Short mmCIF file of C-alpha atoms and ligand atoms in Angstrom, two decimals:
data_model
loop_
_atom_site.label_atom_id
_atom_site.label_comp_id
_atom_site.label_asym_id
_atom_site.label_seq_id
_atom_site.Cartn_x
_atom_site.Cartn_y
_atom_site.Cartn_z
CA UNK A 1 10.44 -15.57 13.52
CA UNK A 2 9.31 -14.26 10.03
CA UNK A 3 6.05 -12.46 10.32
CA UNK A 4 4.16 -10.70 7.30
CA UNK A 5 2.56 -7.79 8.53
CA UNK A 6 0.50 -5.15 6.37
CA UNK A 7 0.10 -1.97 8.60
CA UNK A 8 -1.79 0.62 6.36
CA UNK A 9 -5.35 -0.02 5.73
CA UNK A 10 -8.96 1.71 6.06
CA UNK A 11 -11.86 0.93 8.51
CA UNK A 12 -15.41 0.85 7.63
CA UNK A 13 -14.97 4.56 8.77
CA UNK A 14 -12.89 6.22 6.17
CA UNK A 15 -14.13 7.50 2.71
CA UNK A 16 -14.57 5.21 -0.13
CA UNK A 17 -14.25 2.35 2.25
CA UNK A 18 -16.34 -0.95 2.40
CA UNK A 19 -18.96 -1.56 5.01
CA UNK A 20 -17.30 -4.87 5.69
CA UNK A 21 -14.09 -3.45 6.74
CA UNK A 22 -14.66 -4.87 10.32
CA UNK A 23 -12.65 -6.79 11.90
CA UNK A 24 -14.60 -9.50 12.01
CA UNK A 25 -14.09 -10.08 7.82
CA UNK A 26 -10.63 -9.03 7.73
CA UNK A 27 -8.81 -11.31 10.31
CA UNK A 28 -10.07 -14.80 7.87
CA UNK A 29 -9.04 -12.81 4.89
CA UNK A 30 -5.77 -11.94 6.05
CA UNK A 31 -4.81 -15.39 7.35
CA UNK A 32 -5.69 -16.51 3.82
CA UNK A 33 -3.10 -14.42 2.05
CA UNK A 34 -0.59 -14.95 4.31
CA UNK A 35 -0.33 -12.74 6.77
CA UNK A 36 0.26 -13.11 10.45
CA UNK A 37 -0.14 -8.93 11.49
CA UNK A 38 -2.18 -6.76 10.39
CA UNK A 39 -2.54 -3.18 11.20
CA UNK A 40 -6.01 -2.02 12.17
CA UNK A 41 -6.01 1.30 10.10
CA UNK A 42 -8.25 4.71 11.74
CA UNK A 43 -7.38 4.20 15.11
CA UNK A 44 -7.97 8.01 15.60
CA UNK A 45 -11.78 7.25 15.34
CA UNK A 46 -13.96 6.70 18.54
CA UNK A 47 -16.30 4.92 16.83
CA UNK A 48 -13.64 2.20 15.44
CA UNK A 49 -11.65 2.01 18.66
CA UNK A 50 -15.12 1.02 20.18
CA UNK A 51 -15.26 -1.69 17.69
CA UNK A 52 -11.82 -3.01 18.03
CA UNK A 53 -12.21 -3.06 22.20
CA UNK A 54 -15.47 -5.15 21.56
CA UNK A 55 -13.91 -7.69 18.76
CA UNK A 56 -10.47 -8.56 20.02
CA UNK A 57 -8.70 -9.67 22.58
CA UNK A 58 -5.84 -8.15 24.11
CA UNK A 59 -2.79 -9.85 24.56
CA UNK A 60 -0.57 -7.52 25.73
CA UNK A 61 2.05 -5.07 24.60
CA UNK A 62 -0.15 -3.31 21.94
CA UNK A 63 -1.21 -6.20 20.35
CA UNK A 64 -5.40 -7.38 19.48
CA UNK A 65 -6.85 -11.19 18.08
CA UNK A 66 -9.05 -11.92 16.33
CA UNK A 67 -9.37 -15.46 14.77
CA UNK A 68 -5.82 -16.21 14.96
CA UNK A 69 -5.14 -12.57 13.04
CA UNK A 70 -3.35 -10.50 15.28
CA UNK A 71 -3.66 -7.02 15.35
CA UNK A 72 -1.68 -3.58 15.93
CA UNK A 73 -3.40 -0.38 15.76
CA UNK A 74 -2.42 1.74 12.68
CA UNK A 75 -3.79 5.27 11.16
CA UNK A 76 -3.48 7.10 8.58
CA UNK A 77 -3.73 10.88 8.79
CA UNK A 78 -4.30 13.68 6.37
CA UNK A 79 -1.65 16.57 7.26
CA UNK A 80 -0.83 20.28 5.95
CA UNK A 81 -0.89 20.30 2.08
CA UNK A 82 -3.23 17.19 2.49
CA UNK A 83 0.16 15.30 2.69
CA UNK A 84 -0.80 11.92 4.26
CA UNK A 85 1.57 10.28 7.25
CA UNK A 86 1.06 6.96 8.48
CA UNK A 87 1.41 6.61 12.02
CA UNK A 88 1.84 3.09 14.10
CA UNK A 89 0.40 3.13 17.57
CA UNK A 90 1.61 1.77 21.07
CA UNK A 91 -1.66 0.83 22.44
CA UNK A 92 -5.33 1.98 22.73
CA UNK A 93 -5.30 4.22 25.19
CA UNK A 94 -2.73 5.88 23.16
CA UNK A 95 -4.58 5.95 20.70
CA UNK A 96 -7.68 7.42 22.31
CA UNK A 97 -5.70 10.06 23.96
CA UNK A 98 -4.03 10.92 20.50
CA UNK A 99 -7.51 10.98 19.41
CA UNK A 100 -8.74 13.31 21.37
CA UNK A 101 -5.74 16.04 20.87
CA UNK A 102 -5.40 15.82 17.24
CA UNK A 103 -9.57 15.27 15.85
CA UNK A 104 -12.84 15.83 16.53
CA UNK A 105 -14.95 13.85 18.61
CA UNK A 106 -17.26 13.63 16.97
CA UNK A 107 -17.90 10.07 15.46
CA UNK A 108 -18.90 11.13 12.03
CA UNK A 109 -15.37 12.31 11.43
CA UNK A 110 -13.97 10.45 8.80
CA UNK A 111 -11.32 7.37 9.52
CA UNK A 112 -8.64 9.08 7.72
CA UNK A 113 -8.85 12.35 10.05
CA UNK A 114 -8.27 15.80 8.40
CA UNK A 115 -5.50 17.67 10.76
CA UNK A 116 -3.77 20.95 9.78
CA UNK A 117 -0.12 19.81 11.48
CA UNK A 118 2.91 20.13 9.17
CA UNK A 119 5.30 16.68 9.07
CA UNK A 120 7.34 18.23 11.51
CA UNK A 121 4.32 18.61 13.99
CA UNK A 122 2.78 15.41 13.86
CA UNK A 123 6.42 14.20 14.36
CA UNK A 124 6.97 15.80 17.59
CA UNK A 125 3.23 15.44 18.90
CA UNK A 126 3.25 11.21 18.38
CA UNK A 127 7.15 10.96 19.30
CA UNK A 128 5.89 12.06 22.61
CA UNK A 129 3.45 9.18 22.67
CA UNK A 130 6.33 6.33 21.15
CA UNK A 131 4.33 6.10 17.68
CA UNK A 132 6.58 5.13 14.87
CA UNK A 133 5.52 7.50 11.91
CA UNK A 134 6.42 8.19 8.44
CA UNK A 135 5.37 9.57 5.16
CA UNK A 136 2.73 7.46 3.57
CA UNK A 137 2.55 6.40 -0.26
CA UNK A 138 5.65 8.93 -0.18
CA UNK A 139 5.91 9.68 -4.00
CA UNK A 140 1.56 9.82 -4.94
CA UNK A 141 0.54 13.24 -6.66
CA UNK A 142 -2.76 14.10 -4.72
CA UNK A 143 -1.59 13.25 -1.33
CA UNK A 144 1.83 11.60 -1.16
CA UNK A 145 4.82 14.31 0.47
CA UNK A 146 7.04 13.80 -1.74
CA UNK A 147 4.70 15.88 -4.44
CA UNK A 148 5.49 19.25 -2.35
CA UNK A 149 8.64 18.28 -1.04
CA UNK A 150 11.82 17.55 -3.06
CA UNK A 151 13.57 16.50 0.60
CA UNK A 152 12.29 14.62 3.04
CA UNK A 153 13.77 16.48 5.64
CA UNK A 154 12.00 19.68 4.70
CA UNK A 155 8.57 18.25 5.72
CA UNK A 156 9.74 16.59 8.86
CA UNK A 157 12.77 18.45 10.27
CA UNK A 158 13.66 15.78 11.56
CA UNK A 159 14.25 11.57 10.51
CA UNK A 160 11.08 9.52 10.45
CA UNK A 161 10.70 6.25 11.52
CA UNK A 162 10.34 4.85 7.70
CA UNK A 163 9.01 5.54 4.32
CA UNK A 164 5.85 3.45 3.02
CA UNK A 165 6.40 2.93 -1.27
CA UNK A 166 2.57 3.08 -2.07
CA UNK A 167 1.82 0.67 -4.82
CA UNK A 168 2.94 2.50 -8.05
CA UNK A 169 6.80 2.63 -6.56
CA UNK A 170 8.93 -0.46 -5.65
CA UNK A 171 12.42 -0.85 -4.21
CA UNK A 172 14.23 -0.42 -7.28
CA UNK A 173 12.52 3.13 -8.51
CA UNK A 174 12.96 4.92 -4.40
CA UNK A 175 16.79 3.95 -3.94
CA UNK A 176 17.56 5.83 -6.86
CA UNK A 177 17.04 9.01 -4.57
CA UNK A 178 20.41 9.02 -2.51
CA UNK A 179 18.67 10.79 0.83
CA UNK A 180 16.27 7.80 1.38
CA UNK A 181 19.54 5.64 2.12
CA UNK A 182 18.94 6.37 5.38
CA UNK A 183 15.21 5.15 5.89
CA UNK A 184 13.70 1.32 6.22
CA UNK A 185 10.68 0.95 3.41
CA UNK A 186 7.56 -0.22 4.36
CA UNK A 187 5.26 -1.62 1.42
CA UNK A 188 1.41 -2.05 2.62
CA UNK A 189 -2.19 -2.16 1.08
CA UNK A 190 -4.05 0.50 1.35
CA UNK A 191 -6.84 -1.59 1.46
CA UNK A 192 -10.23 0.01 1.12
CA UNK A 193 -11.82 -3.62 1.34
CA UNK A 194 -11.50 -6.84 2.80
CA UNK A 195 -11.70 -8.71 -1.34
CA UNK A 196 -8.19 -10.68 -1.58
CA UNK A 197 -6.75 -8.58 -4.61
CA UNK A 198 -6.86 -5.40 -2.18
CA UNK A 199 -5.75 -7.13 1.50
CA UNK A 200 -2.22 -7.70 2.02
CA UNK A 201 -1.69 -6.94 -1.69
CA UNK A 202 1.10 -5.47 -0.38
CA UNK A 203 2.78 -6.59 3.05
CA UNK A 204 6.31 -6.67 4.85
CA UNK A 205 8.27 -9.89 6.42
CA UNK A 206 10.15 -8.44 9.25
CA UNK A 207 12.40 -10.64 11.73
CA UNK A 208 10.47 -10.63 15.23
CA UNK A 209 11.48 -12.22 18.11
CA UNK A 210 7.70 -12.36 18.95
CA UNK A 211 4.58 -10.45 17.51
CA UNK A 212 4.19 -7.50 19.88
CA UNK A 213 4.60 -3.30 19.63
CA UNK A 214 8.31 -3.66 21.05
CA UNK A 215 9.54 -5.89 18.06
CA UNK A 216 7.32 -4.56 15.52
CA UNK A 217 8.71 -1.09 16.93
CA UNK A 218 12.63 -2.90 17.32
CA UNK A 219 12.33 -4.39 13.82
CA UNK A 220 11.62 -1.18 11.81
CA UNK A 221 13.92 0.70 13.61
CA UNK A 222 16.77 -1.99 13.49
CA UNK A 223 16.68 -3.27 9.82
CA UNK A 224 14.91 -6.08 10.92
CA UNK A 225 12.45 -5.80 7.72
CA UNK A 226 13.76 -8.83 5.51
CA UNK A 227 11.57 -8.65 2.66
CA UNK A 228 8.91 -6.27 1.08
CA UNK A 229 6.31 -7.46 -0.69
CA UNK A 230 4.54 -5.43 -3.63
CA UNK A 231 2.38 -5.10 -6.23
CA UNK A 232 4.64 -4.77 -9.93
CA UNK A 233 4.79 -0.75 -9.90
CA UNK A 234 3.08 -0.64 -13.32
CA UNK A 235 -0.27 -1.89 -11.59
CA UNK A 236 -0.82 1.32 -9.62
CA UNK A 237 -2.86 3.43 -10.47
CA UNK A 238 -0.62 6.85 -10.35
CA UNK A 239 2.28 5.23 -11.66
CA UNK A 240 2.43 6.88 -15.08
CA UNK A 241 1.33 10.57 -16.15
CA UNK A 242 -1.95 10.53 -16.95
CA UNK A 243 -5.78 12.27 -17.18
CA UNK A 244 -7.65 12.17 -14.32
CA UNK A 245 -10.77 11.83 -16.43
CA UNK A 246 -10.10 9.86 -19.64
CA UNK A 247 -7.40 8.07 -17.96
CA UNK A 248 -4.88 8.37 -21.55
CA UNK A 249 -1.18 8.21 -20.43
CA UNK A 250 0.32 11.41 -21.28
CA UNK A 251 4.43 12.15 -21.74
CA UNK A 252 4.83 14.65 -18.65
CA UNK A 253 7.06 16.84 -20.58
CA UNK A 254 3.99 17.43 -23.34
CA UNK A 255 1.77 17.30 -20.26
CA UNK A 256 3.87 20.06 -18.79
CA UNK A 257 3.83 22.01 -22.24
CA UNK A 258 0.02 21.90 -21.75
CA UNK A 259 -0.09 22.85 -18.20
CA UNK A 260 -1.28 19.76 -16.96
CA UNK A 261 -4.34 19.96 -19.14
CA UNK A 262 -5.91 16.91 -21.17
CA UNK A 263 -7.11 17.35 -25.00
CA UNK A 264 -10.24 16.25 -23.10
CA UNK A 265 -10.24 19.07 -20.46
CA UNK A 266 -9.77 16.72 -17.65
CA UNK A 267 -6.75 17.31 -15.22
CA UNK A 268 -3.19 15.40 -15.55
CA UNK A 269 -1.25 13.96 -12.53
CA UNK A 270 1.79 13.47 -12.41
CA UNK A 271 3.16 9.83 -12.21
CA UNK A 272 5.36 8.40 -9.47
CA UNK A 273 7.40 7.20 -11.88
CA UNK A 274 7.94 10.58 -13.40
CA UNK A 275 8.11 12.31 -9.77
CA UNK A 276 10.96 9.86 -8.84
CA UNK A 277 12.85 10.73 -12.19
CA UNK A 278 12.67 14.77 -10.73
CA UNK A 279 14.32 14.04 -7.20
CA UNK A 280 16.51 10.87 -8.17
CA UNK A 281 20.17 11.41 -7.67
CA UNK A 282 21.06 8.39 -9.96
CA UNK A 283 19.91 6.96 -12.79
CA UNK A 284 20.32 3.35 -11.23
CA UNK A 285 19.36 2.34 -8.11
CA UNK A 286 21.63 2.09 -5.26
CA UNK A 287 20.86 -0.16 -2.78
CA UNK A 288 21.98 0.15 1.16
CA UNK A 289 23.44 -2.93 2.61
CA UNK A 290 20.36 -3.38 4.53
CA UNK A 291 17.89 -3.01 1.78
CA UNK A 292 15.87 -6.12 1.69
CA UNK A 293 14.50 -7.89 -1.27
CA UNK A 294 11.86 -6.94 -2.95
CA UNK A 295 9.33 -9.13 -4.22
CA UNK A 296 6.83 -8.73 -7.02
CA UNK A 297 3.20 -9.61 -6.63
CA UNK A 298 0.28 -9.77 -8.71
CA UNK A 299 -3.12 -9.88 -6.79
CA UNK A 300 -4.16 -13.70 -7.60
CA UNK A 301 -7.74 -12.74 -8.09
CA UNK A 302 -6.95 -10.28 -10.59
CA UNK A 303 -4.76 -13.06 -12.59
CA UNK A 304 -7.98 -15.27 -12.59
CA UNK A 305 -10.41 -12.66 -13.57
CA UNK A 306 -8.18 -11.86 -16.52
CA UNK A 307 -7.51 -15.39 -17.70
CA UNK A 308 -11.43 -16.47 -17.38
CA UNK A 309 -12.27 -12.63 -18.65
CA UNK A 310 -14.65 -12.36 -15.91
CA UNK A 311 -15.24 -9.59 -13.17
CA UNK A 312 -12.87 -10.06 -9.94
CA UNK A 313 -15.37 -10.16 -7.64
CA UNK A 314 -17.67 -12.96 -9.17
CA UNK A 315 -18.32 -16.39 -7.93
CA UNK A 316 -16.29 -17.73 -10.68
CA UNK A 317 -13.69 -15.71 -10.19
CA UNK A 318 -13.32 -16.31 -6.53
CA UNK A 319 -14.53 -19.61 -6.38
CA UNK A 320 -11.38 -20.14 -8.37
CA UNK A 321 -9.20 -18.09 -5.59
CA UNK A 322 -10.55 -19.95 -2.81
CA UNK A 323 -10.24 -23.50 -4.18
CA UNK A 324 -6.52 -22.63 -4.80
CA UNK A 325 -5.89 -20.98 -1.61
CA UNK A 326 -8.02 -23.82 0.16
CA UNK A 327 -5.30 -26.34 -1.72
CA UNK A 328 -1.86 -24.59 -0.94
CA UNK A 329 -2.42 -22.85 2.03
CA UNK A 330 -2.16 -18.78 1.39
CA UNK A 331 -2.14 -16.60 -1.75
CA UNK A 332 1.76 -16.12 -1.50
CA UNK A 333 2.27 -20.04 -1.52
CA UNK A 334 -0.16 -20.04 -4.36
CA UNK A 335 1.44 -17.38 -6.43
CA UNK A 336 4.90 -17.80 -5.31
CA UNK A 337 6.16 -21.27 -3.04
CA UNK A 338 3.98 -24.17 -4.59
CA UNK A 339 5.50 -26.21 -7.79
CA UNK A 340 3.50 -25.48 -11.26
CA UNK A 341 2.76 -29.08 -11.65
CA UNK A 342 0.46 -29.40 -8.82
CA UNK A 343 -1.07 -26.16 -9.37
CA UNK A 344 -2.01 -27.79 -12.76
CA UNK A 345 -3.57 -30.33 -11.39
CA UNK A 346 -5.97 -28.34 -9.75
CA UNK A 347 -6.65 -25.27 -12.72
CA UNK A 348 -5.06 -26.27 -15.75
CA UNK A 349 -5.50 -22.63 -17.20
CA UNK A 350 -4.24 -20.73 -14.54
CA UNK A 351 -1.47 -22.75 -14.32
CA UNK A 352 0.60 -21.53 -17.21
CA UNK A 353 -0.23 -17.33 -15.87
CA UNK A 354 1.32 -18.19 -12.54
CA UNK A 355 4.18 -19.66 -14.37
CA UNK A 356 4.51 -16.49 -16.76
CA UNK A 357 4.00 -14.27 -13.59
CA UNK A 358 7.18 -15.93 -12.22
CA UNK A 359 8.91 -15.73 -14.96
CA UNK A 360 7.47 -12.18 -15.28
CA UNK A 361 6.58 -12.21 -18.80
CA UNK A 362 3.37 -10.94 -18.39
CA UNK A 363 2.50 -7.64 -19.87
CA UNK A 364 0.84 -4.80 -18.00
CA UNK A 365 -0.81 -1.72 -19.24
CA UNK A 366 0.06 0.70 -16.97
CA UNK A 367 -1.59 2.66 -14.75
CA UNK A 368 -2.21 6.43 -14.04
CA UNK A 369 -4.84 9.13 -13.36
CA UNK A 370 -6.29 6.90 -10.54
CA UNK A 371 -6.64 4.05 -13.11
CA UNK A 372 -5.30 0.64 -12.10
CA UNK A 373 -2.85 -0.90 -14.58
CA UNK A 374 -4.37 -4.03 -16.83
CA UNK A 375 -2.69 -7.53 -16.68
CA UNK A 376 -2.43 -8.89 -20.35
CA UNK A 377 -1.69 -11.88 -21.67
CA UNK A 378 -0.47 -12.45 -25.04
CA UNK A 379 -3.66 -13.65 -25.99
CA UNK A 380 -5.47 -11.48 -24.81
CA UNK A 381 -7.69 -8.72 -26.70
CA UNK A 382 -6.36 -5.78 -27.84
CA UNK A 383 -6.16 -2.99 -24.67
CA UNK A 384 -9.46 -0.79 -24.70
CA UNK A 385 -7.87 2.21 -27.14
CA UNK A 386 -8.21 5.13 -23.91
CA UNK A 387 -4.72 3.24 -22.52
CA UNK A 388 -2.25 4.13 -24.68
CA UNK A 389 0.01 6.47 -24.45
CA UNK A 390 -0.57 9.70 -26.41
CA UNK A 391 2.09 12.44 -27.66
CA UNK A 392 1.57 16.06 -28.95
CA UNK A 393 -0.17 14.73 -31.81
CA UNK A 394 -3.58 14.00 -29.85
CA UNK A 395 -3.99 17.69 -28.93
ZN1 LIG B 1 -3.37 7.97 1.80
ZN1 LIG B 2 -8.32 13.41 -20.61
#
């Protein structure tokens, strides 16, 4: 069977994270966008393994329900250079034994633990423990490895078990680096909240013979991963060059001319895009055999807010969501399965910006600097004036 599965998200626990990232809230949200697994995120916090024990079931073979939503337990953790490695766990008592070795116990610790251990570390310590781990939003400049690393191989010695995209890189931009060949990619949310344009905004469809750790463990490491599912690169936020404080998109070259300096003072980042130009072997991609598709998503509720011009999280906005989820079943059949016609018989106006999503002749503004990218429509007002891109002139 085909199950979607996003395995990288954030408990109540972590920094920056929503209070209602509880399992209670994100098992119906899930389910609504599609997906069948989800991972639990911070399962190297006491305090969030408590809640899991007390608001799932187990079912065996690493596996928790909730409402339907089943569950395998996920972390993220913060390594040497602040490099951050996702890590996919067995089962709790892993987990809390993991825990234990590798953070404080101290409950107050945040969800995303702080650990000194190099790639190559954490790779030995959770290989002992049957973890599947790998580099997580590999190509990010705060955080991501691939912005001290120019190989792989020199974090982790060794081959990891895959490499997660992150939102502001997609299929086509990472296999234009010849060594990742060799690795299965895993696209997943990050998802700081349980709103519907950040859960399962990105997610994987991997071939299963049944939803437990064994497949989901069998299925990464066998090419069993038949589809990735992710947000158009252009939406995230560090895909271009760009100030961290007034957000302008910067050329990287000029940026580098500057050392990394805005005309406003504020810091530049590199973008993924231009971090992927550095280490790429070609200037096309080149896909392995078993490189699955990769499909482009919008996040729904983003698509409404922009056609209505109101904020994402109001009533209108996801009033509108959840009548059109309520009629087609999920977000993905919404967005990608269900015919145009009978969409239009339920929102005549958001009709025609699914249709140009397919299509994909909607226009983005992209992101950078820890800025989003904007979905525009033609008609559409003019982008605020901070978003375009800027050359030596502006300094
Ligand atoms: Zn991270
Ligand atoms: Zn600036």
């Amino acid at each position: 069977m085909l199950v979607n599965a996003d395995f990288h998200i954030h408990s109540c626990f972590s920094s920056a994270s929503s209070k209602d990232m509880l399992i209670k809230n994100m098992a119906p949200k899930a389910k609504l966008k599609g997906l069948q697994l989800l991972g639990t995120g911070d399962a190297f916090h006491p305090g969030w393994l408590d809640i899991i024990e007390e608001s799932t079931t187990y079912l065996g073979d690493g596996i928790y329900e909730s409402n339907g939503m089943d569950f395998v337990l996920t972390t993220e953790v913060e390594g040497k250079h602040r490099i951050h490695h996702v890590i996919i766990i067995p089962n709790i008592e892993i987990a809390r034994e993991l825990s234990d070795r590798l953070v404080s116990k101290n409950k107050l610790v945040d969800g995303r633990p702080r650990t000194n251990y190099s790639g190559a570390e954490l790779l030995e310590l959770v290989r002992e423990y049957d973890c599947l781990i790998g580099p997580a939003h590999a190509f990010t400049p705060w955080t991501g490895m691939y912005k001290s690393y120019d190989s792989i191989y020199d974090c982790y010695e060794k081959k990891v078990d895959f490499v997660e995209l992150g939102l502001s890189a997609d299929t086509f931009m990472a296999d234009r680096v010849s060594e990742l060949k060799d690795f299965p990619f895993l696209t997943n949310s990050d998802a700081h909240s349980p709103w519907p344009h950040r859960l399962g905004r990105e997610f994987n469809a991997l071939e299963m013979e049944d939803i437990s750790f064994s497949s989901i463990k069998y299925a990464i490491k066998h090419n069993k991963i038949k589809a990735n599912y992710g947000l158009v690169p252009n939406l995230g936020k560090y895909h271009m060059t760009a100030c961290i404080k007034c957000y302008k998109l910067i050329d990287p070259l000029v940026a580098k001319e500057n050392k990394m300096k805005c005309g406003c003072g504020g810091r530049v980042k590199k973008g993924v895009d231009y971090r992927i130009s550095e280490i790429a072997d070609y200037a096309e991609p080149k896909h392995p055999d078993f490189r699955p598709k990769y499909v482009h998503l919008m996040p729904l509720a983003e698509l409404i807010s922009t056609v209505y011009d109101k904020g994402v999280t109001t009533k209108t906005v996801q009033g509108i969501w959840q009548k059109l989820v309520d009629s087609f079943g999920t977000e993905i059949d919404v967005l990608i399965n269900s015919p145009i016609c009978e969409i239009m018989n339920i929102d005549s106006k958001i009709a025609p910006a699914i249709e140009s999503f397919r299509k994909g002749t909607i226009n983005v503004i992209p992101g950078g600097g820890g800025k989003y990218g904007q979905i525009l429509f033609d008609e559409t007002p003019e982008p605020k004036k901070e978003a375009k891109p800027i050359t030596l002139d502006d300094f």
